[in-house]
Amino acid sequence: MRRMGSGRGGRDDAEVAGGALVQVEGVGVVLDGNVLLLEATESVAGGEVLALTGANGAGKTTLLRVLAGLLEPTAGTVRVLGRRPDERDRRFRSALAALIGPPQTARDLTVLEHLQFIGATWGAGAATARDRGEALLEELEIRALGRRFPHELSSGQTQLVSLALTLARPARVLLLDEPEQRLDTHRQGLVIAALRARAAAGTALVMATHSPRLLEELADHRLHLEGAA
Amino acid sequence: MSAELAAVREVWAQRTRARTRGDVLYLVYLAVLTALIIGVPALLAAGEALARPDVLPMLLAEGAPRVASVLALALAAAAVLLGAIRGPALLSPFLTATLAASGIRRRVVLRRPFARSLAVLALASAVLAALLGATLLSAGGTDAAAATTFVVAAVGAGLLLGAAWLAGELLTAGPRRLLALALASAALLVAVLPGAGGPAGVYPVGPDGAVGPLAWALVLLGGGILAVLVGAALLDRLRGRVLAEQAARWESATIVATSGDLAAAVGTFRPPPTTGRALPAIGGGPLVLLYARRDAVTWLRSPERFVVAVLGALLAAAVLGGSILLEGPLRGGAVLLGAAALWGASGALVDGLRHGVHTLGAPGLFGQSAAVQVALHAVAPMLLLSALAALGGGVLWWTAGAGDRAALDALLLPLALAPVLVAGRMRDAAKGPMPLALSTPMPTPQGDLSVLPMLAWQADALLLAILAGAVLAGLALLGPAWIAGGSAVLTGMMTLWALGRLRALRS
């Protein structure tokens, strides 16, 4: 494994040490003798974008799952907002949004209602939640999908809706597993703009990606993972 | 048979696992012998066993013919709706993709599966009628001619049910709902209007109408045959998309059911919503209201499923309430049937609750934990099921004109069971994978009995629902306070069990 330079300029080490929202120190995952993730060390401050790169099986998704509290590391320490990731911890859940695999959609709610419902469960009023949902659809140019049910979406549309669902909830840390999947060039641009806006608002973003474009246009720095030989 | 289909059948018959002509003849021989040596004596014995003083008055009651007609019409309405999910003329996905999508006429390709479905319905209907006839015969309540006429009429009714089932497969959503509504309305009219004339005259006891029972039996049989012939001619009108969807759904349900996951098998029959997207599912107010409104509105997006659930819950509550007025095995049977049916009806109301459990283990999207989501999603189904239970039990009491105490019990029993069942649904939704220990072989002289604990594990929720119904029915003998107390204890137990399962799933 090697650590590489940033895609959009360097970082101030003092800032990272003082204000890192995500800290990973020598983290590894071994399950029944299978190495899922070799040692990884990195930190991300609010407003920064970290790209995880590497071949298939290098451990990108595993590291995201560790950060999301869905998987216990077998080595090293992880801190998200200074806390050990544990999805049972309400404060941790409130701070972290993640898109790792398809989100659990409700079969009987439309796309806009999903966004509205998510907003309402986080305390937004019905009208505010609706406005925010519509704004998100607008931002990703999928307003026409607002009244569709999840089973009525194509694979690319499902990816955009999944991103919208993840962005519909508040988050100080955002984890995304290959957000560029199944998207055309134009939609990739929209996603890059949407994510850049979240980072500019102070969200720490960690994303696994195979896209040179996302690396170039979005990532502040990059952690290249190499799987076990 | 067309020349193309003859060639196809020849190729199909030559496959490795095809039955030979000898196999088929042996199966027919086995079926006939089993029916004659075991079936008929068993039917007569069951008739004699049922000819009891607490059963016969129900079968000989003045309203019995009317109840038979109401049930037949209600079943026809249900068959129409069932046709949208799994119709009678259905092939495997492979044969659908090859034969039904080929140049061969669909009525030729689908004739056999349609005939098989009709045979099952007609046979089931005839066996039920024969059982009723045998019971009345052994008690001297009717004669052999009337019982035979009733069986003939039942075969006709079975064929008509098959035609209704096919209509559900043929029609698009709007006309299908109208037809089901018309049949349900007819059932309601027959239930509330006085008199037991018309086809109800074929019931083997009761006043003779102007037209004799045999004539009505022949009318039913003739009508059934005519409807089936028209249906067979209309098989060409079946849509390929419907056939492909239903075939895929049926095959996946069969595979899942044979692998032992009955809950997942049932899940494959929940078609996704297609209507009501403009209904405002999300509103303001406190979280309880937010979740309850979301659940209530989304019920309306699968209207057929919702209507079946509501009618099922009302009928189940009536049966449960009615059990108070019965004695002996009829009472036990009514409790069992009512509790199982109320459990089944509750299934269409708890999609939100299932979704709450499914969010477990995935990165959080909602502001509440899975356990809190499940609790909030339980509110709306709990309220609706309780209301339906009280209504069904109350209507039964009102219809039967029972006394005050019986009225209260008839109302309380289904009402007390409703919250237990919703809590049971929470527990069932949080069910994890089957423990491997249950599949440990249990060799006995009678064979491996490990299938029994596995079956019990698969059906535990239904068994618990029936058990809860039986416990509450037993407590009903002690008084209303006991029913209410029993309901609170059972609901609490189910809730704690559900929370334990959620904790186990999370860890």
Short mmCIF file of C-alpha atoms in Angstrom, two decimals, chain A:
data_model
loop_
_atom_site.label_atom_id
_atom_site.label_comp_id
_atom_site.label_asym_id
_atom_site.label_seq_id
_atom_site.Cartn_x
_atom_site.Cartn_y
_atom_site.Cartn_z
CA MET A 1 0.00 0.00 0.00
CA ARG A 2 1.25 3.47 -0.68
CA ARG A 3 -0.06 6.87 0.04
CA MET A 4 -0.24 9.25 -2.86
CA GLY A 5 -0.43 12.99 -3.39
CA SER A 6 -3.65 14.95 -3.66
CA GLY A 7 -5.64 15.56 -6.81
CA ARG A 8 -6.40 19.22 -5.99
CA GLY A 9 -3.51 20.56 -3.98
CA GLY A 10 -2.05 19.52 -0.65
CA ARG A 11 -3.29 19.75 2.93
CA ASP A 12 -2.13 21.52 6.02
CA ASP A 13 -0.90 18.80 8.40
CA ALA A 14 -1.60 20.97 11.42
CA GLU A 15 -5.23 21.36 10.34
CA VAL A 16 -5.60 17.58 9.95
CA ALA A 17 -4.14 16.84 13.32
CA GLY A 18 -6.38 19.40 14.96
CA GLY A 19 -9.67 19.08 13.04
CA ALA A 20 -9.81 15.62 11.51
CA LEU A 21 -13.34 14.22 11.42
CA VAL A 22 -12.14 10.81 10.26
CA GLN A 23 -8.98 9.16 11.53
CA VAL A 24 -7.71 5.76 10.49
CA GLU A 25 -4.54 4.39 12.07
CA GLY A 26 -3.07 1.08 10.93
CA VAL A 27 -6.51 -0.39 10.24
CA GLY A 28 -6.70 -3.90 8.82
CA VAL A 29 -9.41 -6.54 8.47
CA VAL A 30 -8.75 -10.27 8.37
CA LEU A 31 -11.68 -12.68 8.36
CA ASP A 32 -11.04 -16.38 8.81
CA GLY A 33 -7.57 -16.03 7.40
CA ASN A 34 -8.77 -13.94 4.43
CA VAL A 35 -7.20 -10.51 4.23
CA LEU A 36 -9.92 -8.02 3.31
CA LEU A 37 -7.89 -4.93 4.07
CA LEU A 38 -4.19 -4.48 4.65
CA GLU A 39 -3.00 -1.75 6.94
CA ALA A 40 -4.50 1.65 6.14
CA THR A 41 -3.63 4.99 7.72
CA GLU A 42 -5.27 8.29 6.81
CA SER A 43 -7.26 11.20 8.16
CA VAL A 44 -9.86 13.56 6.68
CA ALA A 45 -10.86 16.97 7.96
CA GLY A 46 -14.19 18.70 7.45
CA GLY A 47 -14.44 20.08 3.92
CA GLU A 48 -11.92 17.59 2.55
CA VAL A 49 -12.43 14.84 0.01
CA LEU A 50 -10.44 11.62 0.32
CA ALA A 51 -10.48 9.21 -2.61
CA LEU A 52 -9.83 5.54 -1.99
CA THR A 53 -8.35 3.87 -5.03
CA GLY A 54 -7.02 0.43 -5.84
CA ALA A 55 -7.86 -2.67 -7.82
CA ASN A 56 -10.99 -4.73 -7.20
CA GLY A 57 -10.59 -6.52 -3.89
CA ALA A 58 -8.00 -4.10 -2.55
CA GLY A 59 -10.22 -3.27 0.43
CA LYS A 60 -11.89 0.02 -0.55
CA THR A 61 -15.42 -1.07 0.35
CA THR A 62 -14.12 -2.86 3.43
CA LEU A 63 -12.55 0.35 4.69
CA LEU A 64 -15.81 2.24 4.02
CA ARG A 65 -17.73 -0.44 5.95
CA VAL A 66 -15.29 -0.10 8.85
CA LEU A 67 -15.78 3.68 8.85
CA ALA A 68 -19.56 3.22 8.75
CA GLY A 69 -19.44 0.98 11.82
CA LEU A 70 -20.73 -1.99 9.85
CA LEU A 71 -17.54 -4.01 10.24
CA GLU A 72 -15.11 -4.29 13.15
CA PRO A 73 -11.45 -3.89 12.17
CA THR A 74 -9.18 -6.67 13.37
CA ALA A 75 -6.22 -4.30 13.66
CA GLY A 76 -5.64 -0.60 14.22
CA THR A 77 -7.89 2.18 15.44
CA VAL A 78 -10.66 4.16 13.74
CA ARG A 79 -12.25 7.36 14.95
CA VAL A 80 -15.11 9.25 13.35
CA LEU A 81 -15.66 12.61 15.06
CA GLY A 82 -13.44 11.28 17.81
CA ARG A 83 -15.71 8.27 18.45
CA ARG A 84 -15.29 4.61 17.70
CA PRO A 85 -17.66 3.80 14.80
CA ASP A 86 -20.72 1.99 16.16
CA GLU A 87 -23.98 2.20 14.28
CA ARG A 88 -25.81 1.64 17.61
CA ASP A 89 -24.47 4.99 18.78
CA ARG A 90 -27.13 7.57 18.03
CA ARG A 91 -24.69 10.48 17.81
CA PHE A 92 -22.51 8.51 15.43
CA ARG A 93 -25.51 7.70 13.25
CA SER A 94 -26.54 11.33 13.20
CA ALA A 95 -23.12 12.43 11.99
CA LEU A 96 -22.48 9.89 9.25
CA ALA A 97 -24.25 9.20 5.96
CA ALA A 98 -23.11 6.42 3.69
CA LEU A 99 -23.93 4.85 0.36
CA ILE A 100 -22.35 1.40 0.42
CA GLY A 101 -24.44 -0.94 -1.69
CA PRO A 102 -28.06 -0.19 -2.58
CA PRO A 103 -30.04 1.65 0.12
CA GLN A 104 -33.14 -0.03 1.57
CA THR A 105 -35.98 1.67 -0.26
CA ALA A 106 -39.65 1.27 0.64
CA ARG A 107 -41.55 -0.45 -2.15
CA ASP A 108 -44.61 1.75 -1.76
CA LEU A 109 -43.16 5.29 -1.55
CA THR A 110 -42.32 7.43 -4.57
CA VAL A 111 -38.83 8.85 -4.97
CA LEU A 112 -39.85 12.32 -3.82
CA GLU A 113 -41.70 10.85 -0.85
CA HIS A 114 -38.57 8.92 0.10
CA LEU A 115 -36.60 12.16 0.20
CA GLN A 116 -39.41 13.92 2.05
CA PHE A 117 -39.78 11.09 4.57
CA ILE A 118 -36.04 10.96 5.25
CA GLY A 119 -36.02 14.72 5.83
CA ALA A 120 -39.02 14.48 8.16
CA THR A 121 -37.41 11.71 10.21
CA TRP A 122 -34.51 14.09 10.83
CA GLY A 123 -36.82 16.75 12.17
CA ALA A 124 -37.66 18.84 9.08
CA GLY A 125 -41.27 19.97 8.70
CA ALA A 126 -43.28 18.38 5.87
CA ALA A 127 -43.09 21.45 3.62
CA THR A 128 -39.38 22.01 4.26
CA ALA A 129 -38.65 18.34 3.67
CA ARG A 130 -40.55 18.50 0.40
CA ASP A 131 -38.70 21.63 -0.72
CA ARG A 132 -35.37 20.03 0.11
CA GLY A 133 -36.35 16.84 -1.70
CA GLU A 134 -37.36 18.78 -4.79
CA ALA A 135 -34.13 20.78 -4.64
CA LEU A 136 -32.12 17.57 -4.51
CA LEU A 137 -33.98 16.17 -7.51
CA GLU A 138 -33.34 19.44 -9.30
CA GLU A 139 -29.65 19.38 -8.37
CA LEU A 140 -29.21 15.91 -9.88
CA GLU A 141 -31.60 16.70 -12.76
CA ILE A 142 -33.95 13.85 -11.91
CA ARG A 143 -37.05 15.88 -11.16
CA ALA A 144 -39.00 13.71 -13.61
CA LEU A 145 -38.37 10.68 -11.41
CA GLY A 146 -39.99 12.23 -8.34
CA ARG A 147 -43.28 10.42 -8.74
CA ARG A 148 -41.86 7.03 -9.67
CA PHE A 149 -41.69 4.03 -7.39
CA PRO A 150 -38.23 2.47 -6.87
CA HIS A 151 -39.04 -0.55 -9.08
CA GLU A 152 -39.76 1.78 -11.99
CA LEU A 153 -36.18 3.11 -12.27
CA SER A 154 -33.38 2.09 -14.64
CA SER A 155 -30.00 1.14 -13.16
CA GLY A 156 -28.48 4.58 -13.80
CA GLN A 157 -31.56 6.29 -12.39
CA THR A 158 -31.39 4.01 -9.36
CA GLN A 159 -27.81 5.13 -8.77
CA LEU A 160 -28.79 8.81 -8.93
CA VAL A 161 -31.75 8.24 -6.63
CA SER A 162 -29.54 6.32 -4.20
CA LEU A 163 -27.17 9.28 -4.11
CA ALA A 164 -30.10 11.64 -3.58
CA LEU A 165 -31.39 9.53 -0.68
CA THR A 166 -27.96 9.60 0.94
CA LEU A 167 -27.65 13.35 0.48
CA ALA A 168 -31.18 13.92 1.82
CA ARG A 169 -30.11 13.35 5.40
CA PRO A 170 -27.82 15.59 7.41
CA ALA A 171 -24.21 14.44 7.69
CA ARG A 172 -20.83 15.76 8.79
CA VAL A 173 -19.12 12.72 7.29
CA LEU A 174 -20.15 11.26 3.95
CA LEU A 175 -19.00 7.84 2.70
CA LEU A 176 -19.65 6.83 -0.90
CA ASP A 177 -18.76 3.61 -2.68
CA GLU A 178 -18.08 4.33 -6.35
CA PRO A 179 -20.63 7.14 -6.80
CA GLU A 180 -19.82 7.25 -10.53
CA GLN A 181 -21.27 3.77 -11.14
CA ARG A 182 -23.52 3.46 -14.23
CA LEU A 183 -23.57 7.23 -14.82
CA ASP A 184 -22.99 8.99 -18.14
CA THR A 185 -20.47 11.84 -18.45
CA HIS A 186 -23.04 14.57 -17.89
CA ARG A 187 -24.47 12.92 -14.75
CA GLN A 188 -20.98 12.38 -13.40
CA GLY A 189 -20.48 16.11 -13.69
CA LEU A 190 -23.68 16.76 -11.74
CA VAL A 191 -22.61 14.36 -9.00
CA ILE A 192 -19.17 15.97 -8.79
CA ALA A 193 -20.80 19.39 -8.41
CA ALA A 194 -23.21 18.13 -5.75
CA LEU A 195 -20.44 16.49 -3.74
CA ARG A 196 -18.16 19.50 -4.07
CA ALA A 197 -20.96 21.63 -2.65
CA ARG A 198 -21.26 19.31 0.38
CA ALA A 199 -17.51 19.44 0.94
CA ALA A 200 -17.55 23.22 0.64
CA ALA A 201 -20.21 23.27 3.36
CA GLY A 202 -17.80 21.46 5.71
CA THR A 203 -18.64 17.79 5.18
CA ALA A 204 -15.76 15.33 5.23
CA LEU A 205 -16.12 13.06 2.21
CA VAL A 206 -14.52 9.64 1.77
CA MET A 207 -15.25 7.90 -1.53
CA ALA A 208 -14.03 4.78 -3.23
CA THR A 209 -13.65 5.35 -6.95
CA HIS A 210 -12.24 4.02 -10.20
CA SER A 211 -12.94 7.25 -12.06
CA PRO A 212 -9.93 9.37 -13.09
CA ARG A 213 -12.37 12.27 -13.55
CA LEU A 214 -13.65 12.13 -9.97
CA LEU A 215 -10.05 11.90 -8.77
CA GLU A 216 -9.04 14.87 -10.83
CA GLU A 217 -12.03 17.13 -10.19
CA LEU A 218 -13.06 16.20 -6.68
CA ALA A 219 -10.40 14.52 -4.57
CA ASP A 220 -8.22 16.61 -2.26
CA HIS A 221 -6.03 13.60 -1.53
CA ARG A 222 -5.91 9.94 -2.31
CA LEU A 223 -5.27 6.72 -0.46
CA HIS A 224 -4.24 3.94 -2.80
CA LEU A 225 -4.93 0.50 -1.38
CA GLU A 226 -3.22 -2.65 -2.49
CA GLY A 227 -4.68 -6.03 -1.68
CA ALA A 228 -2.79 -8.95 -0.19
CA ALA A 229 -0.59 -10.65 -2.74
#
